[in-house]
Structure formats: C-alpha cells, structure tokens
C-alpha cells in the first residue's frame, strides 16, 4: 500500500472530523441525501463525459494511487547487466532459461521477442505501442478524477441552491432559517472536501505514478534493445544508469 | 444509443428531481421565464460567437454523443487482411467486386480510388484532408458546447442579478423577500445544472468520440495504402494491430 | 450583415429586457453613471493595456463581426482554373487583360506581380507577409475585445463595491438599504451583460472570421503561384479543392 | 509620454472618483491603513516571489509603459538604404564617419562591429544575445506586474477578512455594523482597482511594447548584416520593408 | 540568506499583524484548531498528491528560496579562462592540481572527467543528465508549493463551511452569531494568507532560482567542454560571456 495516499486521506478526514466534532453538532454533517446529490451528480456528469468502459475501468487505474511503488530501477539495471554477461558468453539464446526468473511482464515479453529473433525495430515499435497505450489508459484515469474533482463542487453548489431556494420559499417560519441554510450548505461542504482531499489529489498522484512507471518502462525498452544488440555489460550499465537520479546510482567505477 | 450519455443525464436529472421533490416545493423550480433567459441568453451569446451555419450544424455533431460506438477496429483489420489476400492472388482490380460489401463509406471511397489507379500520395492527401475536415467539424461542435457551458452560468447570474435588483427595489414588503430571492436564484440553478450535467460533459464526450473516430480513420488510411502497395497480409495485420490496444488484439502468432 | 451576430445581440437584449420589464421596475435598470463606470473603466484599462492606435483601429476590425461572409472559395477556384486555361493557351502576359475583372485586391495584386515577372519566392514572401500582418491585426482586435470582456465585469464589481461602501456608511436610515444595494448591483449587472453578450462573443466571432479569411488567402497564394508556374488547370483545381470541405466541393470527375 | 497610458489611468481614476464623490461619502474611501495592507502585502508577496534586484529594477522597465514610442522603422530603413549606398560606393570603412549621426545605440554598436571587420556570425550572435536579454528583462517586468495584479486583490480580500472578523467579534453594538463592513470592504475595493486599472493593464502594455521593440531590433540586426555583406540598396530596402506593415510602407517602385 | 524572501515574509506578516492589532481584537486571530485544519488539510492533500519521498525532500529544496544567491558567473568565467591558459601551456593533465581550488562540485566533477580522458559526448551526457535531474527535483519542489497554495485556501473554505453549518444549526441564541461567523472566517483568512504570502510566492521564487541555477550549470558544461577541446582562452571568454547579461559583462577588448 502507498503509505502517503493512505496517511493523507485518513489524516485529512481525521482533522475534518475533529473540527466537526469539536463544534458539537456532528450529526448534521452526516446527511445521506446530500452525499447522494454530490457523488451521484458528479458520477452522472462523468458518465456523460467519458465512455462507459473507461469509467468502469477507472477502478483498475485508481489502485495505482494506493499501490506501493518500490523503485526497482537499480535491480532492473543489475538484471540487464547480468543478462548482458550471459549473452556475451553464451549467445542470446541462453537468455531463454533466465526468462522464468524475470518477474516484470513487460521486460520478459520484450526479451522473449529478442530470443525469438524478432528485428530490433519491430521490438521497439511493439514495446513503445504498449507503453503508449499504458500512458493513454493512465491519462484517462487522471482525467476522470480531474472531472470528478470539477463536477463534485459544482453539484455541491447545485445542492446548496436547491436547499436555499426551498428554504427561502418557506420563509414564513423564521426559526427554520438557520437549520435550512445549514442543511443547504452541507452539499457544498461535501463537494469541496471530496474534490480537495480525494479526487484532485488522487488525479495528481496518478500523474506522478504514471510518469514514474513510464520512465521505468523506457529503461526496460532501452535495456532489451541493448541486450539484443549484444552490447558490452559496462556500456549497458552506463546507458541505463542515466535513467535514474545521480544520487540513487550505486557507486560505479565506470562513471569516472 | 450510447448508454453512458443517456444514463448519465437521466440519473443526474433524477437525483436533482428527487432532491427538489423531497424539499416539498417542487413547483417553484419550474419557471419558464427563468429557463428562457438562461437558455435564450446562452444561445444568443453562442450565435454571436460562432458562424450561424455551424451553430445550426451542431445538432448533426451532437448525435455523436448519443450514438452507440462499437469498436469495429478488429473487424476492419480482418477486412483489410482478407482484401490483401485477394489482391495478392488476383491483383488489385479484383477488389472492385468486394467494394459492395464494405459498409464504411470512408474505407470504400479510399479503396475505389486505389482500384482506379490513383497515385498513393493523392489518395493519402485526399483522405487526410477529409479526416482533417471531420476533426475540424467535431472540434467546432465541442467548442460550441463549451461556449454554452460557459455562457449558461453567466446568464444564470445575470438572471439572478435582475431578480435581486428588482426585489431589493421593492423592499417595502418584507414578506416578499424570501420568495423574491428564491425566484432570483432559480436562474443560477438552471445555469449550473445545464452547464455541469449537459453542456460541459457533452463537450467532453464529443472530444472522446472524435479522438476515437479519427484513430479508426487513420487505421483505414494506413490499410488502404497498404492494400494498394500490395503488402503481405501478415505485414498488414501487424501494422494495423498497432492501432488498437494490446488487450483488444486477437491472439496472433505473428506477434511473438 | 452577418445575421447571426445581429440576431444574437438583439435577441439576447430582448430576453434581458423582457425579464427586466416583467419584474415591473425597469427604470432602475437604466442608470447612466453605472453605465459610465463600467464602460468607461473597461475602456480606460484597455487604453492602458494597448497602444492608442490599435484601440482606435479596433473599430475597423469589429466590422468583421457584423459583415456578411459569403463563402467565395468555390468561385475563386473557378477563376483560377479559367486563368490557368488562359495562361496555358496564350502565356502569362494574357492575364493582364483579365485583371480588371478580379475583385479581390489580394488576388489581383498577387497576379500583377506574377505578370510583371516577379520571382515566385518574392511573390510568396510578399503575400505571406501581408497575410501575417492581417492575422496580427485581427488577433489584436480579438485581444482588445477579450480585454474589454475581462475588465468590464471587474469594473462592474468595483462599481458595486463603491455603492455598497457608500450605503453601509449611511446605514442610519434602514429604509434605504434595499434601494442602495439595488443601485450598487446595477454595475455588476452591466459588467456581466456586456462581457457575456457583447465583448466575449464578439472576440470569439472575430477569431472564427479571421481563421476563415486566412484560409481563403492561403488558397489565393497557392493559386497565384500555380498560375505563375503554368500548372495544368486540372492540377490547380485538385490542389485548391483541398482548401475547402469535401461537402462543398462541386462534383469533379478528377476526384475519382 | 505615452498618451494612452496616461489618459487611461487618469480617466479611470477620474471616473471612479466621480462615482465615489457622487455618493457623498468620499472621505471613507481614503483610508491609509487599508492602502498599506493592499500595496504592502502585494509588494511583500512580490518580494518573496522575485529576486530583489529584479523587483528594484522594475522601475526602469515600467517607464516603457509611459514613454512615447514613435514608430521609427521607416526612418531606420532609410538610414540603412543610405548606408548601403555609401558602402557600395566607398567600401564599408566609409561608414565609420556616418556612425556619429546614428542615434540608436543598438544599431551603432552593430555597425561599429561591422566596420571593425568582425565576422557576421559573431555580430549576429552578439546582437541576438543582447536582444534576448532585453526581451528577458522586459518579460520579468511584465511578470512582476502580473504578480502585483494577482496579489493585490488577494491582500484586498485578506484585509476585508480581518475587518469582517474584527467587526463580527464586536457585534454587541449593532450601530457599528455598517461602518465596520464599509471599512472592511475598502481593501477589496483598493485591490480590485489597483489590479484592474494599474497592474494588469500595465503588464499588458509592457508586453505590447516589448513585442514592438524587439521587432525593431530584429530589423536592425538584419540591416547591419546586409550592410556588412554589401548587399544592393534596393534589396536591403525590400528585405527590411517586410518588417513593417504593408500600409505603413512608403510607395516603393521595387514592390510592383 | 536571501534578503528579499525574508524581508517579504516578515514585512507581510508585520503589516497583517499591525492591521489585526489596530482592530483591537488580536486574540481571536490566534486559533490553533483553525490553523490545524488549514495546514493539516493542505498537507494531507499534498501527501495524497505527491510521492511521500518528494514531500519529505521538499525541505531541501525550499532552502533555495532563502539561500543567498551571489551571481558567480563572472568569477566562473575567469576561472575557466585561467584553466584554459594552463591547459594550453601545460596540457590538460595540469588541471589536476587546480581541481582542489574549485569550490563548485558540478564544475570540479566535470573537470575531473575531462582530466581522466573521458570522451566529450560522455561528459556532456552525464552533466546534462545531472542538470536535468536537478531541474526535475526543483520543479517538483515548485509543484508541491503550488499544490499547498491551492489546497490551503480550499481547506480554509472547508473550515469556514464547518463553522457556518455548526453556527447556523445553533441559531437559537442570536447573540452568538457574530462570534460564530468570526471564528468560521478565521480558516479562510489563514488559507488566503498562507497561500498568498508564503506558498505561491515561494513557488515563484523557487522557479526563478531554478532558472538561474540551470543557466549557471549550462555555462559550466560549456566551459568544461571548451577546456577539454583546448580552445583558446579568448574564444572561451567570448563564448561564456554570452551566458551573462550585457550589462554585467566586464569590459572586454575582444568584444569590439
């Protein structure tokens, strides 16, 4: 689990709950119909905005925001360097028996193509295409969350307008004004909270994750092509280390 | 019919109606003059903003948001592979008798040019030009809906200002304040609801549709040119499969 | 006259007037000092923002938003095809006697240069430069209207603040609160109405017009160059038809 | 002095003052502490946002918004044509005695380098570098004014919040509510007025000036290089006239 | 310490404190729970939005906004010119003994690679990669501050909504309305102040610093490569002087 996402949402909710509870009227803040118009309205607008299949598929993407992301680049580079040594000693076919140890699907399918003798251009086209579709799918996920983050406050305001208009129409009994306005404002509260603690930040996290994941996939593509071309392990190491920040690089004598 | 668009708008309206009805004053929410200034004002501003012909033509574009879009790419690729087999066996003229089975106008007219011996560059220019005009027309449709989504809340606010000013002028009878403000706010309510449930989401859907449709048309252009050049069916298949997401590709032995 | 611009502004004003009149207090909505601070303030800010000459010259540009735009491209293509026939039969000098029949200044001056034997690169540079200055001038016109559309609501709010502050200072007589606030809100009303019915939509229309006009001028440049190079009428026709939407093209046997 | 900037700011202030005075409570609108929090707060935020040196240097840039800008391009072209004639008759060294008549520093230093026999590429690099730094300095000036135009209304709102909170805390004496709110709103009024009449429009004017000034400098660079290459005066004239709008060009027989 | 950042924040806080104190109710403006929901909420949303490691690492970046930045470019150019003289006299290996006098890590590690005989392309790739990661890290820092500047006012509003709703629910005792609203508005006040005096301006300063720092690093890369290629000191001087504004350049006889 990605601790930051969890901590962020839970601590944000905790702070808001604490503020609500310390006011001594927590019950008014739990209002199912208000939640329905904000969440339902934002979801309805998002359904109109995006193809049905993508809205349904967004749950698969949102897991990315909660999944832990270990930075595996250094391990990947080690793997590529080892594969390069094997290739130089025993030829590219020897990689076949290493494939079962490779956990990353993208890397393994790339190496399988290399072992099968597919031309480098074809491998690159196929891998880049897959990467582009991944990025595209991630981008859709971000857009759906950005949409929810825009429509939720809008439906919060629509709910508040409904509440205000209803209350103003019935102004005969002034004692109800306060409660009426309080209830009317609940939808604006829900809309702002959902947008600013959940939807917009998750859209941001999805973007950050997607950027990182496609950096890693670019590294893998570069590595697979270098293996196929039978490059020297030291060159592969130097090339791939350029994909990771200087501080994260292991001490490498080739660098100086 | 595109189920998402329909479900979205209907469920959104349902939720809003439910919230309105549960407040017990549904009649005040139906106010024809308020609807007129919001819809009429937004339409008037849109008429000033865009050429008349395009505003009228937008109805042709908006159907796209409600039309079902089956993803036909896999079928199209099959068709191209079959046409490629025919071409390699019997020459490009043999395609002439297949033309009547091709339902897609864009694909058929492209293949007709190929059969007539038009040069590939000319075919590509003509097909790309048509695709560009299609995209341009779609983009105008999106812009008109974005415009409506911007002007509708603006005229909602203008209507509310008129209502507020009129009410404030007549403040002699305090008992009318509530109703006056309630009526004044109706236009803001209409403007927000139209913008966030109809205009802006439909603009978004039109964009998504247009992107998908031009991907398909790019695939068709690539396919027609490959047929004319007499490429091998297996190569055509591999080339065109790059236009569809990896997961949607049928199992293809050429891939590995 | 461009009917859409006229209909839009008039119908928008009509709707607003109707709403105002049906409230029964139309007189309060006509307030010259409020109009002065909104229009005057927005104009003053625009004068600071843009060079004086361009603000004055904007009236020449704004006529574009009201002028009728017949789509003359098909006629222009016919003219070029005819000129191409004359050129191929009698040489480029024969075009000299056709010049007086050409109404479009841009086209005529281009053809004059061609008849005078100016080199194609020079003709293209001169015509493109003129087109760029035209686009630039149009863009400035749009920016001035966008500016007015931004400053008008701002000065509307400034006017309302002045009114509110003045009223709040004199709160001794509560009976004047209503009228005071009503008057204060008039400037916000003027600002919103001017921005959303006049300034922003006209900026949009100017953009649409400018795009269309420069498409036509690009067609003319292409045509003049093709004439000078003595291209075959059929090729000129095919080339220039690419500048207009497929549906507007006359049936042309060369196309199939 | 640039008349438009002066007229704009003075007439805007005049209109606002007139509106304020006609309300009969002008004294409340002059409130030094309110002015201090708006101007001081916006300046403080701008100091945090930009390097100290640039904030201090902005005064040198802002003069551009008030300085008169005569369009000197036609004169510059004449000068270059005359210099070209001298060069063709007597060689480039003859330009040395003309240098003292050239008022534009940028042009003179460019010609000095040409007379000294510096290579054209070096001259171009040096002049372009200087132009880029000029543009960069102008852009910083615009950004500082845009910043002020963003922070001024923000601190206006912060001032109003302080006023409101203070007043609401002391609600015991209802007779002070009006005056309290009036004073609270003054900062919002100052913030809006400063942003929309001064900061944002001056940022816009600086941008317009900078664009024009760098167009002129581009013309000078082109001219200096043409002189050094000993181009024919007629060609220099034609080349440089492309830098000015068609309507401003003197009648030139070479054009037709 | 960067004086502008310190002066800006302190003077801004001073002005706000003065305004608060002159209202005579300073105690209400210090409200820990309000501060908690604004700062806590904005931090929570930022934690969801960005990877945990980057949020923690932002403190290292924010020092840049407070660190003094002397413009060292002129000194750097002198150093490069001296190194170039040494290189031309005694060969590149002689630079080894100068390395200990070079304080800039980036420059020293670049020169070390040059002395070790690394190829120029490799040096450039390695140094550019390091510069890109530096820029990337700075950009993340800016984005985190922009995020805080967006979420802080949002949670300010959420806090105000909670306060308003709680107060409206308890409208029985009208004497508490004022204090209730005052407390409710405190969070909006905190949110605006934090965003406009701290978060957004610091994001701006980080951007300005990062731009300047990467200009300096570009100069160093250019200098290291020129040293390795054994260029003439005069040429190195001329080349590197192009990286600094004309006014800051020392009088250099090579320039004329």
mmCIF file of C-alpha atoms in Angstrom, chain A residues 3-5 7-9 11-12 15-16 18-20 23-25 27-29 71 177-179 181-182 185-186 188-189 192-193 196-198 200-202 204-205 208 211 238 242-249 255-256, chain E residues 33 36-37 39-41 43-54 112-113 116 118-119 122 125-126 129-130 133-134 136-137 140 143 150-151 154-155 157-159 161-166 168-172:
data_model
loop_
_atom_site.group_PDB
_atom_site.id
_atom_site.type_symbol
_atom_site.label_atom_id
_atom_site.label_comp_id
_atom_site.label_asym_id
_atom_site.label_seq_id
_atom_site.Cartn_x
_atom_site.Cartn_y
_atom_site.Cartn_z
ATOM 1 C CA UNK A 3 1.513 4.940 2.722
ATOM 2 C CA UNK A 4 1.361 8.595 1.679
ATOM 3 C CA UNK A 5 -2.024 8.225 -0.045
ATOM 4 C CA UNK A 7 -1.996 8.674 5.548
ATOM 5 C CA UNK A 8 -3.066 11.741 3.576
ATOM 6 C CA UNK A 9 -6.706 10.745 3.175
ATOM 7 C CA UNK A 11 -5.332 12.283 8.430
ATOM 8 C CA UNK A 12 -7.346 14.766 6.317
ATOM 9 C CA UNK A 15 -8.749 16.587 11.001
ATOM 10 C CA UNK A 16 -12.089 17.421 9.417
ATOM 11 C CA UNK A 18 -12.141 16.506 14.759
ATOM 12 C CA UNK A 19 -13.131 20.030 13.699
ATOM 13 C CA UNK A 20 -16.705 18.893 13.113
ATOM 14 C CA UNK A 23 -18.302 22.059 17.151
ATOM 15 C CA UNK A 24 -20.676 19.712 18.968
ATOM 16 C CA UNK A 25 -23.135 19.131 16.128
ATOM 17 C CA UNK A 27 -24.960 14.650 13.410
ATOM 18 C CA UNK A 28 -25.909 17.371 10.917
ATOM 19 C CA UNK A 29 -22.748 16.617 8.912
ATOM 20 C CA UNK A 71 11.791 1.873 -7.012
ATOM 21 C CA UNK A 177 -33.888 29.622 8.561
ATOM 22 C CA UNK A 178 -30.759 28.550 10.359
ATOM 23 C CA UNK A 179 -31.290 24.826 10.035
ATOM 24 C CA UNK A 181 -29.225 27.083 5.496
ATOM 25 C CA UNK A 182 -27.105 24.646 7.482
ATOM 26 C CA UNK A 185 -24.505 24.197 2.892
ATOM 27 C CA UNK A 186 -23.763 20.519 3.611
ATOM 28 C CA UNK A 188 -21.083 22.468 -0.746
ATOM 29 C CA UNK A 189 -19.065 21.067 2.153
ATOM 30 C CA UNK A 192 -15.251 20.764 -1.549
ATOM 31 C CA UNK A 193 -13.997 18.003 0.706
ATOM 32 C CA UNK A 196 -9.749 18.681 -2.447
ATOM 33 C CA UNK A 197 -8.985 15.657 -0.292
ATOM 34 C CA UNK A 198 -9.818 12.818 -2.668
ATOM 35 C CA UNK A 200 -7.875 16.206 -7.242
ATOM 36 C CA UNK A 201 -5.020 14.823 -5.101
ATOM 37 C CA UNK A 202 -5.579 11.300 -6.473
ATOM 38 C CA UNK A 204 -2.169 14.266 -9.091
ATOM 39 C CA UNK A 205 -0.810 11.039 -7.616
ATOM 40 C CA UNK A 208 3.149 11.145 -10.700
ATOM 41 C CA UNK A 211 5.374 9.405 -15.112
ATOM 42 C CA UNK A 238 26.308 3.335 -18.096
ATOM 43 C CA UNK A 242 21.284 7.675 -16.961
ATOM 44 C CA UNK A 243 17.623 6.802 -16.365
ATOM 45 C CA UNK A 244 17.927 7.110 -12.599
ATOM 46 C CA UNK A 245 18.797 10.145 -10.480
ATOM 47 C CA UNK A 246 22.536 10.609 -9.752
ATOM 48 C CA UNK A 247 22.017 10.162 -6.022
ATOM 49 C CA UNK A 248 20.315 6.788 -6.411
ATOM 50 C CA UNK A 249 23.101 5.351 -8.550
ATOM 51 C CA UNK A 255 31.466 6.621 -14.139
ATOM 52 C CA UNK A 256 34.785 8.316 -13.533
ATOM 53 C CA UNK E 33 -7.721 24.389 15.615
ATOM 54 C CA UNK E 36 -4.649 22.861 12.139
ATOM 55 C CA UNK E 37 -7.405 22.283 9.619
ATOM 56 C CA UNK E 39 -2.233 23.499 7.364
ATOM 57 C CA UNK E 40 -3.149 19.897 8.174
ATOM 58 C CA UNK E 41 -5.696 19.642 5.379
ATOM 59 C CA UNK E 43 -0.553 18.919 3.895
ATOM 60 C CA UNK E 44 -2.811 15.855 3.805
ATOM 61 C CA UNK E 45 -3.981 16.673 0.256
ATOM 62 C CA UNK E 46 -0.368 17.260 -0.776
ATOM 63 C CA UNK E 47 0.630 13.873 0.698
ATOM 64 C CA UNK E 48 -2.051 12.203 -1.405
ATOM 65 C CA UNK E 49 -0.944 14.193 -4.470
ATOM 66 C CA UNK E 50 2.812 13.559 -4.356
ATOM 67 C CA UNK E 51 5.082 10.618 -3.500
ATOM 68 C CA UNK E 52 5.993 10.600 0.196
ATOM 69 C CA UNK E 53 9.713 10.837 -0.528
ATOM 70 C CA UNK E 54 9.282 14.025 -2.519
ATOM 71 C CA UNK E 112 37.825 15.503 -13.288
ATOM 72 C CA UNK E 113 36.161 13.580 -16.086
ATOM 73 C CA UNK E 116 40.589 11.365 -16.872
ATOM 74 C CA UNK E 118 36.509 10.724 -20.783
ATOM 75 C CA UNK E 119 35.094 11.441 -24.237
ATOM 76 C CA UNK E 122 30.033 11.149 -22.425
ATOM 77 C CA UNK E 125 25.565 13.352 -21.426
ATOM 78 C CA UNK E 126 26.498 12.808 -17.792
ATOM 79 C CA UNK E 129 21.597 14.221 -17.092
ATOM 80 C CA UNK E 130 22.612 15.570 -13.705
ATOM 81 C CA UNK E 133 17.555 15.681 -12.541
ATOM 82 C CA UNK E 134 18.341 18.885 -10.673
ATOM 83 C CA UNK E 136 13.253 17.950 -12.222
ATOM 84 C CA UNK E 137 13.817 17.993 -8.437
ATOM 85 C CA UNK E 140 8.757 19.034 -8.037
ATOM 86 C CA UNK E 143 4.744 21.929 -7.757
ATOM 87 C CA UNK E 150 -4.120 25.701 -3.967
ATOM 88 C CA UNK E 151 -5.184 23.366 -1.163
ATOM 89 C CA UNK E 154 -9.642 25.190 -0.216
ATOM 90 C CA UNK E 155 -9.290 23.852 3.314
ATOM 91 C CA UNK E 157 -13.143 27.358 2.868
ATOM 92 C CA UNK E 158 -13.919 23.861 4.174
ATOM 93 C CA UNK E 159 -13.155 25.068 7.704
ATOM 94 C CA UNK E 161 -18.207 25.840 5.937
ATOM 95 C CA UNK E 162 -17.911 23.634 9.027
ATOM 96 C CA UNK E 163 -18.042 26.720 11.245
ATOM 97 C CA UNK E 164 -21.011 28.209 9.393
ATOM 98 C CA UNK E 165 -23.020 24.995 9.407
ATOM 99 C CA UNK E 166 -22.385 24.437 13.113
ATOM 100 C CA UNK E 168 -26.476 28.007 11.740
ATOM 101 C CA UNK E 169 -27.674 24.830 13.393
ATOM 102 C CA UNK E 170 -27.494 26.576 16.787
ATOM 103 C CA UNK E 171 -29.219 29.785 15.741
ATOM 104 C CA UNK E 172 -31.364 29.768 18.883
#
